[in-house]
Coordinates of C-alpha atoms in Angstrom, one line a residue:
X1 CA 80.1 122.7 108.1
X2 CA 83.8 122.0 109.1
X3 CA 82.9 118.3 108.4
X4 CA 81.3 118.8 105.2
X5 CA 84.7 121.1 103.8
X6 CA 87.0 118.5 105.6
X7 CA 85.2 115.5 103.5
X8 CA 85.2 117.9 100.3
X9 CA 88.6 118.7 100.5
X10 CA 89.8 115.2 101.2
X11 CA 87.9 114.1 98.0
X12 CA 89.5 117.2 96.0
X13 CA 93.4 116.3 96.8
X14 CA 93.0 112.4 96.1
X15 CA 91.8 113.2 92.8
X16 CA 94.7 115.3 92.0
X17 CA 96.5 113.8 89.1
X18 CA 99.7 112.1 89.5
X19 CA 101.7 115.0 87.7
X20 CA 100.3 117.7 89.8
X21 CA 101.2 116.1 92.7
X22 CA 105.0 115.3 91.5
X23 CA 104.9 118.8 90.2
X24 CA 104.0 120.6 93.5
X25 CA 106.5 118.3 95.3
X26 CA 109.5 118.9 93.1
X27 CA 108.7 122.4 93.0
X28 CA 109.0 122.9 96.8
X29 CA 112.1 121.6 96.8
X30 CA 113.3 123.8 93.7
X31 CA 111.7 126.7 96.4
X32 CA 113.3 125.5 99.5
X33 CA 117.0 125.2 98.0
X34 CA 116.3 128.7 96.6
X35 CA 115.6 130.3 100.2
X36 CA 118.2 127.9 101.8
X37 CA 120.2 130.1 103.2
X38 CA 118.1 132.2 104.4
X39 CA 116.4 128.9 105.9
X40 CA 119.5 128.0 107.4
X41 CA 119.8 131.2 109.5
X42 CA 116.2 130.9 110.6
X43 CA 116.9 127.5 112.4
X44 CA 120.3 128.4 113.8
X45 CA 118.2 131.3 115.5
X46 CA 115.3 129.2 116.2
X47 CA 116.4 126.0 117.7
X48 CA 120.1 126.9 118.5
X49 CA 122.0 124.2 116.8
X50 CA 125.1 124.8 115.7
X51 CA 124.9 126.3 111.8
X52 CA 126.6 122.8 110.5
X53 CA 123.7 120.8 111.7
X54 CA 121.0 123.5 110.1
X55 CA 122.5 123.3 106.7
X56 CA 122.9 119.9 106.9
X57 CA 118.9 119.9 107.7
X58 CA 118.0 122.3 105.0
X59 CA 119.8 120.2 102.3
X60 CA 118.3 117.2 103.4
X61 CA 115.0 118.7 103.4
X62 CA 115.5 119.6 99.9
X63 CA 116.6 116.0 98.9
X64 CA 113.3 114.6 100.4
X65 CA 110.9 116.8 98.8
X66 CA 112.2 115.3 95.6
X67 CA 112.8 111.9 96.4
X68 CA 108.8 112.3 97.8
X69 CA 108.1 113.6 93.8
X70 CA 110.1 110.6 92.1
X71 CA 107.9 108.2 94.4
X72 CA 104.1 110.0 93.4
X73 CA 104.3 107.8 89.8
X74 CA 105.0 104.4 92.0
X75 CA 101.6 104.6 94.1
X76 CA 100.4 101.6 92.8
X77 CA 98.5 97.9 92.7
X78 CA 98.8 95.0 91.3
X79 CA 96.8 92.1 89.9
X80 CA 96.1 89.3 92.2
X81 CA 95.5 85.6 90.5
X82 CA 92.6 84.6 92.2
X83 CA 92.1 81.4 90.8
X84 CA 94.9 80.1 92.9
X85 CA 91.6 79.1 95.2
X86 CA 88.8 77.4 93.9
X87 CA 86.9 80.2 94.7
X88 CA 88.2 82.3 92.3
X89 CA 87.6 80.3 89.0
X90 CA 86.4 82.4 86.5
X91 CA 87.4 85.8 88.1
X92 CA 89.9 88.6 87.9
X93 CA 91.0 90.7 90.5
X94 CA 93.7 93.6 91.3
X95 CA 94.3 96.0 94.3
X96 CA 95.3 99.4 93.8
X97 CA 96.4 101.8 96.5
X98 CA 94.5 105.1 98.1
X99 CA 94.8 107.6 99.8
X100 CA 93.9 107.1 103.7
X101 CA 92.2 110.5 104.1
X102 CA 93.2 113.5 106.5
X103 CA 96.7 113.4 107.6
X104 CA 98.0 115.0 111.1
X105 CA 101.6 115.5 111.4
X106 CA 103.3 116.6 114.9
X107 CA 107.1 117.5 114.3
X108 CA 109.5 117.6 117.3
X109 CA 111.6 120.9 118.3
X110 CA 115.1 119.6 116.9
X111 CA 114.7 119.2 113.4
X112 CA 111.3 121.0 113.1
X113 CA 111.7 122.0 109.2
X114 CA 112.9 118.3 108.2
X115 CA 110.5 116.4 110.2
X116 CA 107.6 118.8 108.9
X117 CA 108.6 117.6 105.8
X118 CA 108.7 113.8 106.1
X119 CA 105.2 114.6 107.2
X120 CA 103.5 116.8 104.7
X121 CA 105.9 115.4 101.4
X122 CA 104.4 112.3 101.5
X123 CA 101.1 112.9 102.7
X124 CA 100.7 114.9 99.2
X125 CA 102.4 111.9 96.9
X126 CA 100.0 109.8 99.0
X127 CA 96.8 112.3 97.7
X128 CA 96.2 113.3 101.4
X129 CA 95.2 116.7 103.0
X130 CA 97.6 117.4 105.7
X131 CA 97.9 119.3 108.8
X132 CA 100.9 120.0 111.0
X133 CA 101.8 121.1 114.1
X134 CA 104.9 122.4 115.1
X135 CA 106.4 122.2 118.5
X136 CA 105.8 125.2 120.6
X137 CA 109.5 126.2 120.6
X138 CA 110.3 126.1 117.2
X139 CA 107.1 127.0 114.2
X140 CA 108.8 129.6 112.8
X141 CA 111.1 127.3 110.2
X142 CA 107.7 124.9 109.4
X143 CA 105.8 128.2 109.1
X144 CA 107.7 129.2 106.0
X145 CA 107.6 125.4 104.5
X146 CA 104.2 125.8 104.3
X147 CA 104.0 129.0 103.0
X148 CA 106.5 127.6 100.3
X149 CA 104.4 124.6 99.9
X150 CA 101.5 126.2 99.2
X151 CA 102.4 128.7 96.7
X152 CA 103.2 125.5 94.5
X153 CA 99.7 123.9 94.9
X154 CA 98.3 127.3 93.8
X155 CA 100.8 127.6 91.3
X156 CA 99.6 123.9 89.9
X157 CA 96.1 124.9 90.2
X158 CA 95.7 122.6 93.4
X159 CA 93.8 123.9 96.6
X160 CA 96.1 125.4 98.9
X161 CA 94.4 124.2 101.5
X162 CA 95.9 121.1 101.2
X163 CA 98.6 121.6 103.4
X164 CA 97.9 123.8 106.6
X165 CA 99.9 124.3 109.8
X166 CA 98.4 124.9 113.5
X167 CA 100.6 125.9 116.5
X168 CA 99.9 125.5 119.9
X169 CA 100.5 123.5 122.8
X170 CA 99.1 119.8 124.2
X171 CA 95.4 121.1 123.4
X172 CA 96.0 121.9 120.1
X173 CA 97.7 118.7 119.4
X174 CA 95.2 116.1 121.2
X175 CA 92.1 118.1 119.4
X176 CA 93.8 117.3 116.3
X177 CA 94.8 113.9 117.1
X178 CA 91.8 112.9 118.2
X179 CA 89.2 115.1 115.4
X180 CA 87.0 112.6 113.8
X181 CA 87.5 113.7 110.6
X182 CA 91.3 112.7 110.8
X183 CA 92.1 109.4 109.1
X184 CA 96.2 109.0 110.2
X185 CA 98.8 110.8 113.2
X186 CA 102.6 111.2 112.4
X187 CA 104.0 112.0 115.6
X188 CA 107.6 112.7 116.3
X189 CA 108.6 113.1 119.9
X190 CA 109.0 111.2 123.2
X191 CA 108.0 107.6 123.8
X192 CA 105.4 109.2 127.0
X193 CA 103.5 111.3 124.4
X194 CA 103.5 108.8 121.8
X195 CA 101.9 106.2 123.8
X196 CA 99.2 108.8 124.8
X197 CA 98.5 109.3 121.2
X198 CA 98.2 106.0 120.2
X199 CA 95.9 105.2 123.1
X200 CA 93.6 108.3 122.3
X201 CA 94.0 108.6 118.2
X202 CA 92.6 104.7 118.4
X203 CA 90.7 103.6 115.9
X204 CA 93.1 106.5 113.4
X205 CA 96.5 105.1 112.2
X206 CA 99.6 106.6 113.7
X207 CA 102.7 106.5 113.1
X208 CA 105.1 106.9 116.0
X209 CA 108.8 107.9 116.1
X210 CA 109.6 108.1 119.1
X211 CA 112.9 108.4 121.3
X212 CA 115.8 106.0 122.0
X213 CA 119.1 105.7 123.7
X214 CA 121.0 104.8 120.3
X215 CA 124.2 102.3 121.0
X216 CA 127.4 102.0 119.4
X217 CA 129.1 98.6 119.5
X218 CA 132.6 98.8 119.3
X219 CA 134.6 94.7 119.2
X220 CA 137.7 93.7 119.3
X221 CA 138.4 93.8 116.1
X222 CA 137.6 97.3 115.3
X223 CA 139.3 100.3 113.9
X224 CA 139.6 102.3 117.6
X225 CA 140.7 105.3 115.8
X226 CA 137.6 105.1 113.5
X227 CA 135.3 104.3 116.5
X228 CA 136.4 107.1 118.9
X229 CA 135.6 109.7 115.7
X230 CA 132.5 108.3 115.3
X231 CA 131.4 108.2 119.1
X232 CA 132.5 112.0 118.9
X233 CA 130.7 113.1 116.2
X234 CA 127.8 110.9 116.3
X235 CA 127.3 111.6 119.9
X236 CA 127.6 115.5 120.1
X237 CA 125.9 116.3 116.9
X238 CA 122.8 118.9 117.5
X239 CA 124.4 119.1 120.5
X240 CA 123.8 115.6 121.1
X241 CA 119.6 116.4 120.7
X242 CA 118.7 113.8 118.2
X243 CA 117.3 110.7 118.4
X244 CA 119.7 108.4 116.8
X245 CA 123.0 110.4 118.7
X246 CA 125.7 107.6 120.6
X247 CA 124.1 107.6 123.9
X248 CA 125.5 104.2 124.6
X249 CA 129.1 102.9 123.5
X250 CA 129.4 99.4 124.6
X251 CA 132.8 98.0 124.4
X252 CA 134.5 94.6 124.1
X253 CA 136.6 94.7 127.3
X254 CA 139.8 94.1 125.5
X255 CA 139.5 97.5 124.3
X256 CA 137.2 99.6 126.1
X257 CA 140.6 101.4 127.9
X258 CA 142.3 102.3 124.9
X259 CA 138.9 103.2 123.4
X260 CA 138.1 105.5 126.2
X261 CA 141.2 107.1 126.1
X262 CA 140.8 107.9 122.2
X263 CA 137.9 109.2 122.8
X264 CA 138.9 111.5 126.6
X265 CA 141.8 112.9 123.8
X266 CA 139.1 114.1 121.1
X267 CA 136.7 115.7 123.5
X268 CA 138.5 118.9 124.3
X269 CA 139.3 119.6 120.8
X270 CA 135.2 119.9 120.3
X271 CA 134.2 123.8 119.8
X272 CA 131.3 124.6 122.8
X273 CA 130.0 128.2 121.9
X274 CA 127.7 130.6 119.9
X275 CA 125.6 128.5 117.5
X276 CA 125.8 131.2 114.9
X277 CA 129.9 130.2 114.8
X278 CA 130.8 128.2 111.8
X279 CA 133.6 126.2 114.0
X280 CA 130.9 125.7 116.5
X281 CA 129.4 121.7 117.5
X282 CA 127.9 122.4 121.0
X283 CA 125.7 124.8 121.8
X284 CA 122.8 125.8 123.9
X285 CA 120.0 123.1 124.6
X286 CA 116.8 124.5 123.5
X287 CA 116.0 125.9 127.0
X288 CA 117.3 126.1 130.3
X289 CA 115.0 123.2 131.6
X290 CA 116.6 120.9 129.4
X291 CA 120.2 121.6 130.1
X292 CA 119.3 121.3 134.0
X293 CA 117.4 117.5 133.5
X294 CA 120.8 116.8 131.6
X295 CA 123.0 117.8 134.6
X296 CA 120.9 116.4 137.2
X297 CA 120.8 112.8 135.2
X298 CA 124.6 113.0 135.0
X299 CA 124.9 113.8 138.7
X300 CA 123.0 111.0 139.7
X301 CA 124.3 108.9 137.5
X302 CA 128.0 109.5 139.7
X303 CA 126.5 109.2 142.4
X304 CA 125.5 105.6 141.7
X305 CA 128.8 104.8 140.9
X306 CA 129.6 106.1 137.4
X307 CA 132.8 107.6 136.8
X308 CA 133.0 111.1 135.3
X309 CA 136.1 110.7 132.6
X310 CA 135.5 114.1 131.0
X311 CA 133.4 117.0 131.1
X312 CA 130.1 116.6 133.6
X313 CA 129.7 120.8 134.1
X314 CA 128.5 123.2 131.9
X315 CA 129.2 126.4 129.9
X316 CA 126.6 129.3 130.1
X317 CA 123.4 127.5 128.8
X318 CA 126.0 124.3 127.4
X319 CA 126.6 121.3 128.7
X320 CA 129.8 120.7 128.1
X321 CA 130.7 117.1 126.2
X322 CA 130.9 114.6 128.9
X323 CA 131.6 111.0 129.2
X324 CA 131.4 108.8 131.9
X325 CA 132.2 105.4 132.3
X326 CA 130.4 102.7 133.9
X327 CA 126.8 104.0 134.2
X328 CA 124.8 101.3 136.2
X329 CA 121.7 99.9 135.1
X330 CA 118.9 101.9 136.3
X331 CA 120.1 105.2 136.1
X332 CA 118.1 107.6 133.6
X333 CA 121.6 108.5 131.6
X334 CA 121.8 104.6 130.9
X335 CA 117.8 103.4 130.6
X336 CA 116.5 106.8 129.0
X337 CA 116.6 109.2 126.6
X338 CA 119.4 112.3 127.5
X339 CA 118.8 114.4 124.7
X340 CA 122.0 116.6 125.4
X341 CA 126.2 115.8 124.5
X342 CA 126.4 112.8 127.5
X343 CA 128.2 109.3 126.2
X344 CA 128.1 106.9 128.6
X345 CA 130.3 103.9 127.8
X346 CA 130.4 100.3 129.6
X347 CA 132.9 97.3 129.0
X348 CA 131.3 93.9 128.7
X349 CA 133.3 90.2 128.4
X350 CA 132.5 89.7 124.3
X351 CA 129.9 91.2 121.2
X352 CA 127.5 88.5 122.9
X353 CA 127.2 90.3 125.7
X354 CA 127.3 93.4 123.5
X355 CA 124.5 92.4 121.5
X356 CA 122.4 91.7 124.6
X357 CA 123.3 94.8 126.5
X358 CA 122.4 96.6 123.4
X359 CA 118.9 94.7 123.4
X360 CA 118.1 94.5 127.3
X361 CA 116.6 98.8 126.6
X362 CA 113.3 99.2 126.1
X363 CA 113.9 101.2 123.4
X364 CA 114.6 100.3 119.7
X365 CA 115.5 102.6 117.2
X366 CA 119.2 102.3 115.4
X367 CA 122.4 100.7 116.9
X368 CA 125.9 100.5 115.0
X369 CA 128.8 98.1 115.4
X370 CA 132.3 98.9 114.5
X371 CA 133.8 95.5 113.5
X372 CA 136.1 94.1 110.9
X373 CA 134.4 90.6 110.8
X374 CA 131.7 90.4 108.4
X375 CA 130.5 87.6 110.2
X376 CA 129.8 89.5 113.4
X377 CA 128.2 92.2 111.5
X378 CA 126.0 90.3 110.4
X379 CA 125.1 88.6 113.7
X380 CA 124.4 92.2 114.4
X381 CA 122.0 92.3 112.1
X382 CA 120.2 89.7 112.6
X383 CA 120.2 90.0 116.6
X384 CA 119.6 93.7 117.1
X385 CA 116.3 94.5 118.3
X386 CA 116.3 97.9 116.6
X387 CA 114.8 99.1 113.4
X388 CA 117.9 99.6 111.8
X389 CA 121.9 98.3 112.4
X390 CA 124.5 100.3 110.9
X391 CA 127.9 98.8 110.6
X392 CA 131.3 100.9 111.0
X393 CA 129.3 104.4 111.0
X394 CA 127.4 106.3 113.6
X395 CA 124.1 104.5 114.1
X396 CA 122.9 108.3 113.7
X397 CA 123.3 107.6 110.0
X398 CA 119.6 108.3 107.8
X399 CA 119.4 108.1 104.4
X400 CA 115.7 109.8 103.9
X401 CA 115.3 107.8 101.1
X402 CA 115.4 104.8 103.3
X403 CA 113.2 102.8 105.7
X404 CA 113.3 104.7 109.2
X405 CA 111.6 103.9 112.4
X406 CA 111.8 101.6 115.7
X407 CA 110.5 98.6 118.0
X408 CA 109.7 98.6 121.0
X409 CA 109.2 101.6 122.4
X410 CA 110.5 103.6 120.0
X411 CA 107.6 103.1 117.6
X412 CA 105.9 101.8 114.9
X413 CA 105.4 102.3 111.4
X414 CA 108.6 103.5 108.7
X415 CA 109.2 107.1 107.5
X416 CA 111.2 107.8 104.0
X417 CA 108.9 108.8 101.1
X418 CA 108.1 105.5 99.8
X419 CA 107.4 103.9 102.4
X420 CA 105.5 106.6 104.7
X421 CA 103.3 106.7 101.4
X422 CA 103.0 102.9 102.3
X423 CA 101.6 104.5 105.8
X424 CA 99.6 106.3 103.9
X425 CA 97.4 104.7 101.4
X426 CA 95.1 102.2 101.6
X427 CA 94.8 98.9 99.6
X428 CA 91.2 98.7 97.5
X429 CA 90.3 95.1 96.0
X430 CA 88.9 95.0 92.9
X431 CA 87.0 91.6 91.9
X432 CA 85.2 91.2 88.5
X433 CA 83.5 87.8 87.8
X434 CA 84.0 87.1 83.9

């Protein structure tokens, strides 16, 4: 029976017409902006980030849900002139694009409201049924997205069944993961779990983002003053738990002193407290087993020879902002993801070296280079082994409009509404013999 409605369901949402679908997506972000503040508390109290970081989430959640509803009238084909072959004399043929069926998505704990909805917003421009599962710590924020979401499909006469949300632990998600009736996984979360899904969702799609240790290329060249800001606030942001946060800051060694002393002055100015504080950028990790993997990494990192230049303790459940200089190959703070407010910066002889450093991780996700010479910026691009190079910004810089996703082991497959649509849908050739 749960079959039957699965395959009845499916066939009910891809037949939804094109202005439903752009009308049910536009109207949950007209919903969402209306209950944004409300929103906004919800997240500082569920995940802990500091309130900057939760409105900055809500708003951007609201601009995806309508850049998803300006995509829904550009799902589609093409012709294709056949009779470029010999084979196809005398016939006409065009592709056009469909939905690939059931849609899981898995969000991660950090941004738990805007990852839900770079899952479910274009899974419904796409004419896919979706399900998604929250992380255990944080459903409440996705919870109320769907409840949003699906007063709009009942509004536009659509099933609201369309969307649905199931919590739960590793069970829950490999059952889903793995259900036969699922057609594609959109998983956001560590590079361990990731793999596992890929292995066990085979023969479903997935798409994977997954973590990274984000680097920030700073040459000779560069603005220093504009760096150091940008290593601060790109690397302590959500209390430095984001994917795409500095991790790395690899320096020409011309100026990696005076660029680690701009960025030792800026550290103490940076407000460590009570998430609910408007002045507040660090805050609690999401629990107490987090902020003690972050410590311990840090600690072993010094004792392979790293040097602690600031912070390297914490504040109640905080860790405070900490840099340390000279992190060896090897050591987790360096090779993996930290997930909490640790820069670790490194000198190296030119942007060669840079580039290479940058390239020997396994991981793949953004990078950024702070340079004056367009010419080097653009080696960067080319060079870069990541999915994506920003130049003179934070390489935590997303535009949700925009291709986003990694190599390596950071992932596969793009996120942004057109192009997780792409993800998607399904080409369908059509060939007609005259």
């Amino acid at each position: 029976r749960a079959a039957g409605h699965a395959a009845g369901l499916r066939r009910q949402v891809a037949k939804l017409p094109t202005r439903v679908r752009r009308r049910v997506l536009a109207g949950t972000g007209a919903a969402l902006a209306e209950v944004a503040g409300g929103m906004e508390d919800l997240l500082v109290l569920e995940t802990g980030k500091p309130r900057a970081d939760c409105r900055t989430e809500v708003l951007r959640a609201v601009a995806t849900w309508e850049a998803a509803a300006d995509e829904v009238s550009r799902v589609h084909g093409e012709t294709v002139p056949l009779d470029g072959l010999p084979s196809g004399d005398g016939m006409t043929g065009f592709w056009t694009r469909r939905p690939i069926g059931v849609v899981v998505g898995v969000a991660g704990f950090n941004y738990p409201m805007m990852l839900a909805t770079h899952k479910i917003a274009p899974a419904l421009a796409a004419g896919c049924p979706v399900i998604v599962k929250p992380a255990p710590a944080t459903p409440l924020a996705t919870l109320w997205l769907v409840a949003l979401v699906r007063e709009q499909l009942a509004a536009a006469g659509a099933p609201p069944g369309a969307v649905q949300s199931v919590t739960g632990g590793t069970e829950v998600g490999r059952t889903l993961t793995t259900h036969p009736e699922v057609a594609a996984v959109s998983f956001t979360g560590s590079a361990e779990i990731g793999h596992r899904i890929a292995r066990e969702a085979a023969p479903r799609k997935v798409v994977l983002e997954l973590g990274s240790n984000a680097a920030l290329v700073v040459a000779a060249d560069a603005d220093l003053d504009a760096a150091a800001d940008a290593v601060v606030r790109g690397g302590l942001y959500a209390s430095g738990q984001a994917c795409i946060s500095v991790q790395r800051v690899i320096a020409v060694e011309e100026v990696a002193e005076a660029l680690e002393r701009r960025i030792a002055e800026r550290l103490p100015d940076v407000v460590v407290g009570d998430p609910r504080e408007e002045p507040t950028r660090v805050a609690p990790l999401i629990d107490e087993a987090a902020t003690e993997r972050v410590l311990s990494w840090v600690g072993e990192a010094r004792a392979a020879g790293a040097r602690l230049v600031y912070g390297g303790g914490r504040r109640g459940r905080s860790v405070v902002p900490t840099l340390l200089a000279e992190v060896p190959d090897g050591q987790p703070a360096w090779d993996e993801e930290i997930f909490g407010p640790v820069i670790c910066l490194r000198s190296v002889p030119d942007l060669a070296a840079a580039y290479a450093t940058v390239n020997a991780s396994r991981y793949g996700l953004h990078a950024a280079v702070f340079t004056r010479d367009l010419g080097a910026a653009l080696t960067a691009v080319e060079e870069l082994e990541t999915g994506g190079v920003v130049v003179n910004d934070v390489p935590g810089y997303r535009c949700d409009i925009a291709p986003y996703g990694g190599v390596k082991d950071s992932g596969i497959g793009r996120e942004g509404p057109r192009f997780a649509i792409e993800e998607l849908t399904v080409t369908r050739m059509a060939v007609f013999r005259r």
